[in-house]
CSV table of C-alpha atoms in Angstrom, one decimal:
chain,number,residue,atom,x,y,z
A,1,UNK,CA,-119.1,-24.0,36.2
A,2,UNK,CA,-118.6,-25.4,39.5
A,3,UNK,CA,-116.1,-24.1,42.2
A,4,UNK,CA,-114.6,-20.9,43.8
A,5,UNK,CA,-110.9,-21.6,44.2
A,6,UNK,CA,-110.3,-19.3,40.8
A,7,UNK,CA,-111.2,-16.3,40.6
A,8,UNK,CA,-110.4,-13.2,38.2
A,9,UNK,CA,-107.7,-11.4,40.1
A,10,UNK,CA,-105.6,-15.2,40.3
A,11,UNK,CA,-106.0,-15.4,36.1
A,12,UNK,CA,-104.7,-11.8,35.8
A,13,UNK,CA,-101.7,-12.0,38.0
A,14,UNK,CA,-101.1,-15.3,35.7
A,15,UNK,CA,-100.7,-13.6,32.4
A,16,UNK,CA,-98.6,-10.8,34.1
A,17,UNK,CA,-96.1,-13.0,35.4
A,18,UNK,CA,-93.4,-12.9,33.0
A,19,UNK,CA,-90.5,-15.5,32.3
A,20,UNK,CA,-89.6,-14.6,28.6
A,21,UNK,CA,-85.6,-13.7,30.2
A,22,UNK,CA,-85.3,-17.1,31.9
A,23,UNK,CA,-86.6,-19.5,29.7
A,24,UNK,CA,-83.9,-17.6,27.0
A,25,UNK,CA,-81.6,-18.7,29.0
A,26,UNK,CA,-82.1,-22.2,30.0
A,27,UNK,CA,-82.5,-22.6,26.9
A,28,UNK,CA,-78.9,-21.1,25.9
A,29,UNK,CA,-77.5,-23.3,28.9
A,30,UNK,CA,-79.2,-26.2,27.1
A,31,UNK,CA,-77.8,-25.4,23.7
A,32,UNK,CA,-74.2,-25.2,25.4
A,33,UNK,CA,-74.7,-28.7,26.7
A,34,UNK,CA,-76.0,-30.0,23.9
A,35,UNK,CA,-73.3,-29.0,22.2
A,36,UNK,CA,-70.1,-29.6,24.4
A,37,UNK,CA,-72.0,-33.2,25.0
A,38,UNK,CA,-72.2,-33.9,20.8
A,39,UNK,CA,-68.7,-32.5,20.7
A,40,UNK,CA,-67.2,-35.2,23.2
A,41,UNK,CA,-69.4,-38.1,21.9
A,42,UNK,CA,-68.6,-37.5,18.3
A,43,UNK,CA,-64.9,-38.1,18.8
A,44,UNK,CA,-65.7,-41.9,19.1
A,45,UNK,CA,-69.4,-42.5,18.0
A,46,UNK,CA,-70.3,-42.4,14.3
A,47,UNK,CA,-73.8,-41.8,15.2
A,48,UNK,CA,-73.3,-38.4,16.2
A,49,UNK,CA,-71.8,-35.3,14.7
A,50,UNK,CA,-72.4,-31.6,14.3
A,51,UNK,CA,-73.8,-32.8,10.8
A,52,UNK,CA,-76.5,-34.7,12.2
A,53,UNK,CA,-78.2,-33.5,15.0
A,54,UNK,CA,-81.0,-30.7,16.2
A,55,UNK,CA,-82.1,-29.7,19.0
A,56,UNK,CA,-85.9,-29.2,19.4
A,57,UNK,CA,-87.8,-27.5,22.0
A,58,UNK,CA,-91.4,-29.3,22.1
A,59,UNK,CA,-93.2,-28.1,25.0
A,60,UNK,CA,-94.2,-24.7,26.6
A,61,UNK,CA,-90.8,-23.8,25.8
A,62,UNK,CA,-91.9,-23.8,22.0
A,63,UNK,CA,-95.2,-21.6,22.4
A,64,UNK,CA,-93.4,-19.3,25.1
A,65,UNK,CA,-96.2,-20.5,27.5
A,66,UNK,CA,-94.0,-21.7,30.3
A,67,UNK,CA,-95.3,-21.1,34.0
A,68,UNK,CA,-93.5,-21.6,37.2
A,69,UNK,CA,-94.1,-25.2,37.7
A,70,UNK,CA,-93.5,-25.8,33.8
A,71,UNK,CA,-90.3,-28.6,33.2
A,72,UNK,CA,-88.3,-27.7,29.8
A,73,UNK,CA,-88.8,-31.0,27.6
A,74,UNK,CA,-86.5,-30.9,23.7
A,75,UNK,CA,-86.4,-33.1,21.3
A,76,UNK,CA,-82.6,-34.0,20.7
A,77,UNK,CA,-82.9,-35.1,16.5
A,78,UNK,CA,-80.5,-37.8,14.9
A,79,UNK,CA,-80.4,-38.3,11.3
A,80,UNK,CA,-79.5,-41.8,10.9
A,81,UNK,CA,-81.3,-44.5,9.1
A,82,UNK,CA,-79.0,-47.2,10.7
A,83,UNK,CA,-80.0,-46.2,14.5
A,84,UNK,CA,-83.8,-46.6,13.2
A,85,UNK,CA,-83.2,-50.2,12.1
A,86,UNK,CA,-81.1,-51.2,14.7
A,87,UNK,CA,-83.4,-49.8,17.2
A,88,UNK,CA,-86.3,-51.7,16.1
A,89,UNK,CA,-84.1,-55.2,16.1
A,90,UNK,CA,-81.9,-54.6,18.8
A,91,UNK,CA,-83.8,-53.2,21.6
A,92,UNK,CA,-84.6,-55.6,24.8
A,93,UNK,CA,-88.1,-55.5,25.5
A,94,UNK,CA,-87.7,-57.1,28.9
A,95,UNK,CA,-85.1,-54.5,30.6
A,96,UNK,CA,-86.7,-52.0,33.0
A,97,UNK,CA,-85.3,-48.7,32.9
A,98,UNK,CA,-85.4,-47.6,36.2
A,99,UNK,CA,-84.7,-43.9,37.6
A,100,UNK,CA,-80.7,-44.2,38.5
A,101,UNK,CA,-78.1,-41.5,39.6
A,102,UNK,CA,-75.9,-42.0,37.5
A,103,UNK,CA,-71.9,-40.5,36.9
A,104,UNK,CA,-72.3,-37.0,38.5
A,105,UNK,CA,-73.8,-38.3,41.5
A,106,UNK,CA,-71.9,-41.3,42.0
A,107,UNK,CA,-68.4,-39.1,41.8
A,108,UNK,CA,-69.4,-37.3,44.3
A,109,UNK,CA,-69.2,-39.6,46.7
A,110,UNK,CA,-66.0,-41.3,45.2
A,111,UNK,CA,-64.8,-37.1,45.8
A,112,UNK,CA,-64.9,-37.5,49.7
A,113,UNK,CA,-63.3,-40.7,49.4
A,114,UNK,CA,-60.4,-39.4,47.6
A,115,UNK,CA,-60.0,-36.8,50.4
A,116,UNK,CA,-60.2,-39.2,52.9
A,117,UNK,CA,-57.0,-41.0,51.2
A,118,UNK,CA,-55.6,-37.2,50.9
A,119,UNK,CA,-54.8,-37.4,47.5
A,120,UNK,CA,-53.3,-34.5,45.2
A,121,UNK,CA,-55.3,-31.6,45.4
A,122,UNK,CA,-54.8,-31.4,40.9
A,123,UNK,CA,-55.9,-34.8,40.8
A,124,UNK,CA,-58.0,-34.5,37.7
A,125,UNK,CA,-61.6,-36.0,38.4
A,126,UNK,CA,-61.5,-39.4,36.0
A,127,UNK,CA,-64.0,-39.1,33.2
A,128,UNK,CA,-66.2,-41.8,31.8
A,129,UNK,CA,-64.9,-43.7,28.8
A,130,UNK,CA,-67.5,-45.1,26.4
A,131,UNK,CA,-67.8,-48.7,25.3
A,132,UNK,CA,-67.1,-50.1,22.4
A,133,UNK,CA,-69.2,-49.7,20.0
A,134,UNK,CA,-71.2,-52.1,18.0
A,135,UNK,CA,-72.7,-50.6,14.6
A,136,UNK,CA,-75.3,-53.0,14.2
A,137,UNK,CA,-76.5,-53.1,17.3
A,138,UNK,CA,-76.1,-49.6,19.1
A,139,UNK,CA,-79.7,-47.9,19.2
A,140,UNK,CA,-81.3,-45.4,20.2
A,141,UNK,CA,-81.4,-46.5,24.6
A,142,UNK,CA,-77.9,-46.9,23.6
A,143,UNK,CA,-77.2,-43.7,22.5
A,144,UNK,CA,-79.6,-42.2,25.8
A,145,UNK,CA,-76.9,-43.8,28.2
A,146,UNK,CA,-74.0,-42.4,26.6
A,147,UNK,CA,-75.5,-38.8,26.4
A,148,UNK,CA,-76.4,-39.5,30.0
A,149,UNK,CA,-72.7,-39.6,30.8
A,150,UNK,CA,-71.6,-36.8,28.7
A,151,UNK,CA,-73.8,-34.2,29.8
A,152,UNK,CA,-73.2,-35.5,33.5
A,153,UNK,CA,-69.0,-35.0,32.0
A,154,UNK,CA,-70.1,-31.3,31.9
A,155,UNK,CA,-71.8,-30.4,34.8
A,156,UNK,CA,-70.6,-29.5,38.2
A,157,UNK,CA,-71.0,-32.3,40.7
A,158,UNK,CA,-73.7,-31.0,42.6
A,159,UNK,CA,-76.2,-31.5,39.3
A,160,UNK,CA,-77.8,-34.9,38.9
A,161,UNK,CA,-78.6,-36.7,35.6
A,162,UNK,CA,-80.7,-39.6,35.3
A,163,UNK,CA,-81.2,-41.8,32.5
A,164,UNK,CA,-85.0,-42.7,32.3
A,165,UNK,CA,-84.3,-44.9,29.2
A,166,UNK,CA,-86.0,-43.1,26.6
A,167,UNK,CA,-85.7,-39.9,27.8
A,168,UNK,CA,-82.7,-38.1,30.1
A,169,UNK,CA,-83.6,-35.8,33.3
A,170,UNK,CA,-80.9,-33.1,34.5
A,171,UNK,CA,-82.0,-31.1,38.1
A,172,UNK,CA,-79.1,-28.4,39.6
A,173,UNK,CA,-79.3,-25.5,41.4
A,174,UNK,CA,-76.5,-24.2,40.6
A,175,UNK,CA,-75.8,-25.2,37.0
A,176,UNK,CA,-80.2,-24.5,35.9
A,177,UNK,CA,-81.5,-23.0,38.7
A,178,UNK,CA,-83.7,-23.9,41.5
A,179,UNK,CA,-86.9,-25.8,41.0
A,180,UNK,CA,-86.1,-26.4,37.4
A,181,UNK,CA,-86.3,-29.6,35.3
A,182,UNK,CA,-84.5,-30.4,32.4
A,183,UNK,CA,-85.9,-33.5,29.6
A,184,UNK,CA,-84.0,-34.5,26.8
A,185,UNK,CA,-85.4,-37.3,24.2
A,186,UNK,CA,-83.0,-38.7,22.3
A,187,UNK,CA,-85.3,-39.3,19.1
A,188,UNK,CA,-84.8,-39.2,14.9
A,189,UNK,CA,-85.2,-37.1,12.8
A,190,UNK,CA,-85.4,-37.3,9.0
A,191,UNK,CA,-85.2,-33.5,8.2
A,192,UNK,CA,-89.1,-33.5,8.0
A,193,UNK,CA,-90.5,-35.4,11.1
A,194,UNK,CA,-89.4,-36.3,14.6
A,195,UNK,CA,-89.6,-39.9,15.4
A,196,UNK,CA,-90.2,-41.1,19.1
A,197,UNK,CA,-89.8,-44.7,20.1
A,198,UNK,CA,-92.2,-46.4,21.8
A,199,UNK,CA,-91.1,-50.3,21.9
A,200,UNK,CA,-89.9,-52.8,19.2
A,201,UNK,CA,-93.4,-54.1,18.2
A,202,UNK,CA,-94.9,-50.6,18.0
A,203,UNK,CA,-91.7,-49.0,16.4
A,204,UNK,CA,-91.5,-45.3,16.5
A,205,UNK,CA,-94.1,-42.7,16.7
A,206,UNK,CA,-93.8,-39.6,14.2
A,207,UNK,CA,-94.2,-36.4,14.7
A,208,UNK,CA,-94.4,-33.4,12.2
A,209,UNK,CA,-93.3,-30.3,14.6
A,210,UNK,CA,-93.3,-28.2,11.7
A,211,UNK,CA,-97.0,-28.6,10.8
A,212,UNK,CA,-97.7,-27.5,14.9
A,213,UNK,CA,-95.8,-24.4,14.3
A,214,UNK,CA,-97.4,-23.5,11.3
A,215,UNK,CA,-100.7,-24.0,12.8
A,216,UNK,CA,-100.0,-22.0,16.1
A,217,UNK,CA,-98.3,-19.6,14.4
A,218,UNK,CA,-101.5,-19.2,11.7
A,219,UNK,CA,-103.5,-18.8,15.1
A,220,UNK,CA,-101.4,-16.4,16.4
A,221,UNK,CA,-101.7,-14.1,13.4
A,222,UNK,CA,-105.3,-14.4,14.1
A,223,UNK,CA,-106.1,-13.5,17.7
A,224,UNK,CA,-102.2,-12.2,18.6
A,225,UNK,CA,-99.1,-13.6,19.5
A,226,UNK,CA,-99.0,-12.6,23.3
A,227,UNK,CA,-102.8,-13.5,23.8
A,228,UNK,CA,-102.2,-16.6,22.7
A,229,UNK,CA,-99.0,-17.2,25.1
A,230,UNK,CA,-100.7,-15.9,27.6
A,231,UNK,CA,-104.2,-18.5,27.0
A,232,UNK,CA,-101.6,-21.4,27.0
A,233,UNK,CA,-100.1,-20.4,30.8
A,234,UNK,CA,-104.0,-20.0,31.9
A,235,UNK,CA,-105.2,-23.7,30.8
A,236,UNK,CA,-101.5,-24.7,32.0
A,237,UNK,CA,-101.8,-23.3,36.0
A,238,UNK,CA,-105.3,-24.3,36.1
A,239,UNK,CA,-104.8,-27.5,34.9
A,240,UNK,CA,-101.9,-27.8,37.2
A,241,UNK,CA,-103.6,-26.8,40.1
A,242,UNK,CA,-106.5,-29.1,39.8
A,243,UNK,CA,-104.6,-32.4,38.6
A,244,UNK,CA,-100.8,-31.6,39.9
A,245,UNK,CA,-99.5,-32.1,36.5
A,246,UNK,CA,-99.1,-30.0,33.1
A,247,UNK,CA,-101.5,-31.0,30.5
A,248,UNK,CA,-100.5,-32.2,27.1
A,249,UNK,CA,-99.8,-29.0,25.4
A,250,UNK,CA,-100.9,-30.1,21.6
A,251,UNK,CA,-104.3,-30.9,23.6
A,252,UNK,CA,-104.2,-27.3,25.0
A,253,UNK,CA,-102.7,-25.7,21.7
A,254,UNK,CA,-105.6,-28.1,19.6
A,255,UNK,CA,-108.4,-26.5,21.7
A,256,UNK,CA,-107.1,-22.9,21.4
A,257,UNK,CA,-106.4,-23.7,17.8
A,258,UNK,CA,-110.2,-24.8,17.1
A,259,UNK,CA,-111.8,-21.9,19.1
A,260,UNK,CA,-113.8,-19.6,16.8
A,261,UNK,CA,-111.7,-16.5,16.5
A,262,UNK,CA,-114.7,-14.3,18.1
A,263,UNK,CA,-114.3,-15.7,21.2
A,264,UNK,CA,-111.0,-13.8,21.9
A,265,UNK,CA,-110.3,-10.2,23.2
A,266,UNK,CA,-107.6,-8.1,23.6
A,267,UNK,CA,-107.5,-9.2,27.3
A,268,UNK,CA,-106.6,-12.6,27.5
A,269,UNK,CA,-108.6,-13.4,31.5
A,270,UNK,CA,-111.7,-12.5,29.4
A,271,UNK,CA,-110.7,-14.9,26.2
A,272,UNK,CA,-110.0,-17.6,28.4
A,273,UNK,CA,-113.4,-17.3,30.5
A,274,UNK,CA,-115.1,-16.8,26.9
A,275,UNK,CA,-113.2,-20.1,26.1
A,276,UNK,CA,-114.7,-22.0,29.0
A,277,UNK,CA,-118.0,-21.0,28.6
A,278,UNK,CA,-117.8,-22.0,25.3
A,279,UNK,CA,-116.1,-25.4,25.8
A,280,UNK,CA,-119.2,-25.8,28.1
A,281,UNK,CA,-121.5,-25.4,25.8
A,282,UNK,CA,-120.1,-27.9,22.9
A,283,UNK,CA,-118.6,-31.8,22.7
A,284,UNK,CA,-115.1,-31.2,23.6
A,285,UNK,CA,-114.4,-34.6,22.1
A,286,UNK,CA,-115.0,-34.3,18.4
A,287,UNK,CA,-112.3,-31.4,18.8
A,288,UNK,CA,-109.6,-32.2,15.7
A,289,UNK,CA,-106.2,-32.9,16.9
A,290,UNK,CA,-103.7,-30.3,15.6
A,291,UNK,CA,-101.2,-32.2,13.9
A,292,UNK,CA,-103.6,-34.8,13.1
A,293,UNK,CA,-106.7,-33.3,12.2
A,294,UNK,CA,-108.2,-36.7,10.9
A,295,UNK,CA,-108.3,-37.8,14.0
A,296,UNK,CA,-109.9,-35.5,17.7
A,297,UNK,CA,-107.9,-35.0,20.2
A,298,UNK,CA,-109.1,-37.8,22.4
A,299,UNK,CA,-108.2,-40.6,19.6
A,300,UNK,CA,-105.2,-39.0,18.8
A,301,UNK,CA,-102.4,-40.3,21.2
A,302,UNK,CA,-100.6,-37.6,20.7
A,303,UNK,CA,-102.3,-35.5,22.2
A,304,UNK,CA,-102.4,-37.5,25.6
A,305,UNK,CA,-105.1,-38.5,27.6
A,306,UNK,CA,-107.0,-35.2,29.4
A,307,UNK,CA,-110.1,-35.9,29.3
A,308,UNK,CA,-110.2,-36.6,33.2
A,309,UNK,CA,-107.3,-33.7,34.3
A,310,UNK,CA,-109.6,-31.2,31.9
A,311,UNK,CA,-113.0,-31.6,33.7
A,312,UNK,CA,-111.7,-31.3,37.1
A,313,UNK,CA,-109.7,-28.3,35.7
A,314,UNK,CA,-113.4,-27.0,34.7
A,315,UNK,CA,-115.1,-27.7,38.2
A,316,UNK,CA,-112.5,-25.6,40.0
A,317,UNK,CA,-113.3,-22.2,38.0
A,318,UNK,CA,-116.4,-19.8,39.0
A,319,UNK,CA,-118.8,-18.3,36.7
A,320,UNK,CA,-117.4,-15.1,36.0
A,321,UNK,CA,-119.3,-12.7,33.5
């Protein structure tokens, strides 16, 4: 291997760092959102209740392998066969969804204007009020705009929501803490499989969490629970530091998953060094997907495209014995 910005001392202090307390509660904080936003949407949409939704962590935050530059991504689940076909005959394929600052930020503004004007100080700050809705045409980009409004309904006015169309992004300091990045899909679920929409001619893309956690959870009974959290935060900052993004994490949890069991020790650095030596050594590309093992993890679309992000990850590391 190639390289000497990594070095052994930098992959220790990785799998000391700890974040188990914060990531419990982001995650609470995202529960509570979830929640009080279902809560005020179910009032006047039938495609939302209590009855019908879960929430889903599918990222880092599922494996406990978060780092510091890690985003929180969740699946949000609805049950509801009608959403599905409307979805897939109602959705424009022309419109652009475009990052936009949407109700909390745009309030803000209208906040000053209100004290220029010196109105009552009790003035109550005016909520959104959904649209009418249409049953057999309200969809699943649908239901992302008016989530993107209720959870903006809930936070304070210095956090910012964006609808990004398929998915919704929440920043604030003050209601998640600096430097931290909330994603919500809005996606269905059939009580079996996630389903994530990709356009009208495609349709949706599904996705059998349950089969992931049963296959991390078997390798984690293998080599350990916390060395296996701990390998997932190693590929993740040296991925990150070499490419400037997180890699797919069912490409990082298939590799770990495929690894011969011999290769790991009770001290992660040395696991993860055995790992690269060994990755090295074989054809990384007829590596089986882990949720779809017919397939590897470079035809699987699922797992992203890494190829590129994982060999520059590779020529940053030293050889270290």
């Amino acid at each position: 291997m190639k390289g000497n910005l990594i070095n052994r001392e930098m992959l220790e202090g990785i799998t000391r760092s700890s974040n188990s307390q914060f990531i419990d509660t982001i995650n609470d904080k995202v529960f509570t959102l979830i929640s009080l936003a279902i809560e005020e949407l179910s009032k006047n949409n039938p495609f939302v209740s209590f009855n019908n939704v879960i929430l889903q962590p599918v990222n880092e935050v599922l494996t406990g392998g978060l780092t510091d530059i890690s985003p929180f991504i969740y699946f949000l689940g609805i049950d509801s066969a009608q959403l599905e076909i409307n979805t897939l005959t109602n959705t424009v394929l022309w419109k652009k969804w475009k990052d936009k600052i949407v109700y909390a930020w745009k309030h803000r503004k209208d906040d000053k204007k209100r004290k220029r004007k010196k109105k009552k100080k009790d003035e109550p700050e005016p909520q959104y009020i959904p649209k009418a809705i249409n049953p057999e045409k309200y969809n699943i980009l649908s239901l992302s705009e008016d989530l993107t409004y209720a959870f903006a309904n809930q936070l304070s006015q210095t956090s910012m929501v964006y609808n990004e169309g398929k998915r919704i992004r929440i920043i604030g300091k003050e209601d998640i803490g600096s430097n931290t990045q909330i994603f919500i899909y809005p996606v269905l679920y059939n009580g079996s499989e996630y389903k994530y929409f990709i356009d009208s001619k495609q349709g949706f893309l599904p996705l059998d969490i349950d089969f992931r956690i049963q296959k991390i959870d078997e390798k984690a009974e293998q080599i350990g629970g916390e060395i296996l959290k701990n390998l997932i935060k190693l590929f993740n900052v040296i991925y990150y530091n070499a490419n400037k993004c997180i890699p797919n994490q069912i490409f990082v949890e298939s590799i770990l998953c495929a690894c011969p069991n011999n290769l790991f020790t009770s001290n992660a650095t040395d696991s993860f060094i055995n790992i690269i030596n060994y990755l090295t050594m074989i054809d990384i590309k007829q590596i089986p997907s882990l949720i779809n093992p017919d397939k590897t993890i470079f035809t699987d679309k699922i797992c992203g495209n890494n190829l590129y992000g994982y060999r520059k990850m590779v020529d940053q590391l030293i050889e270290m014995k």
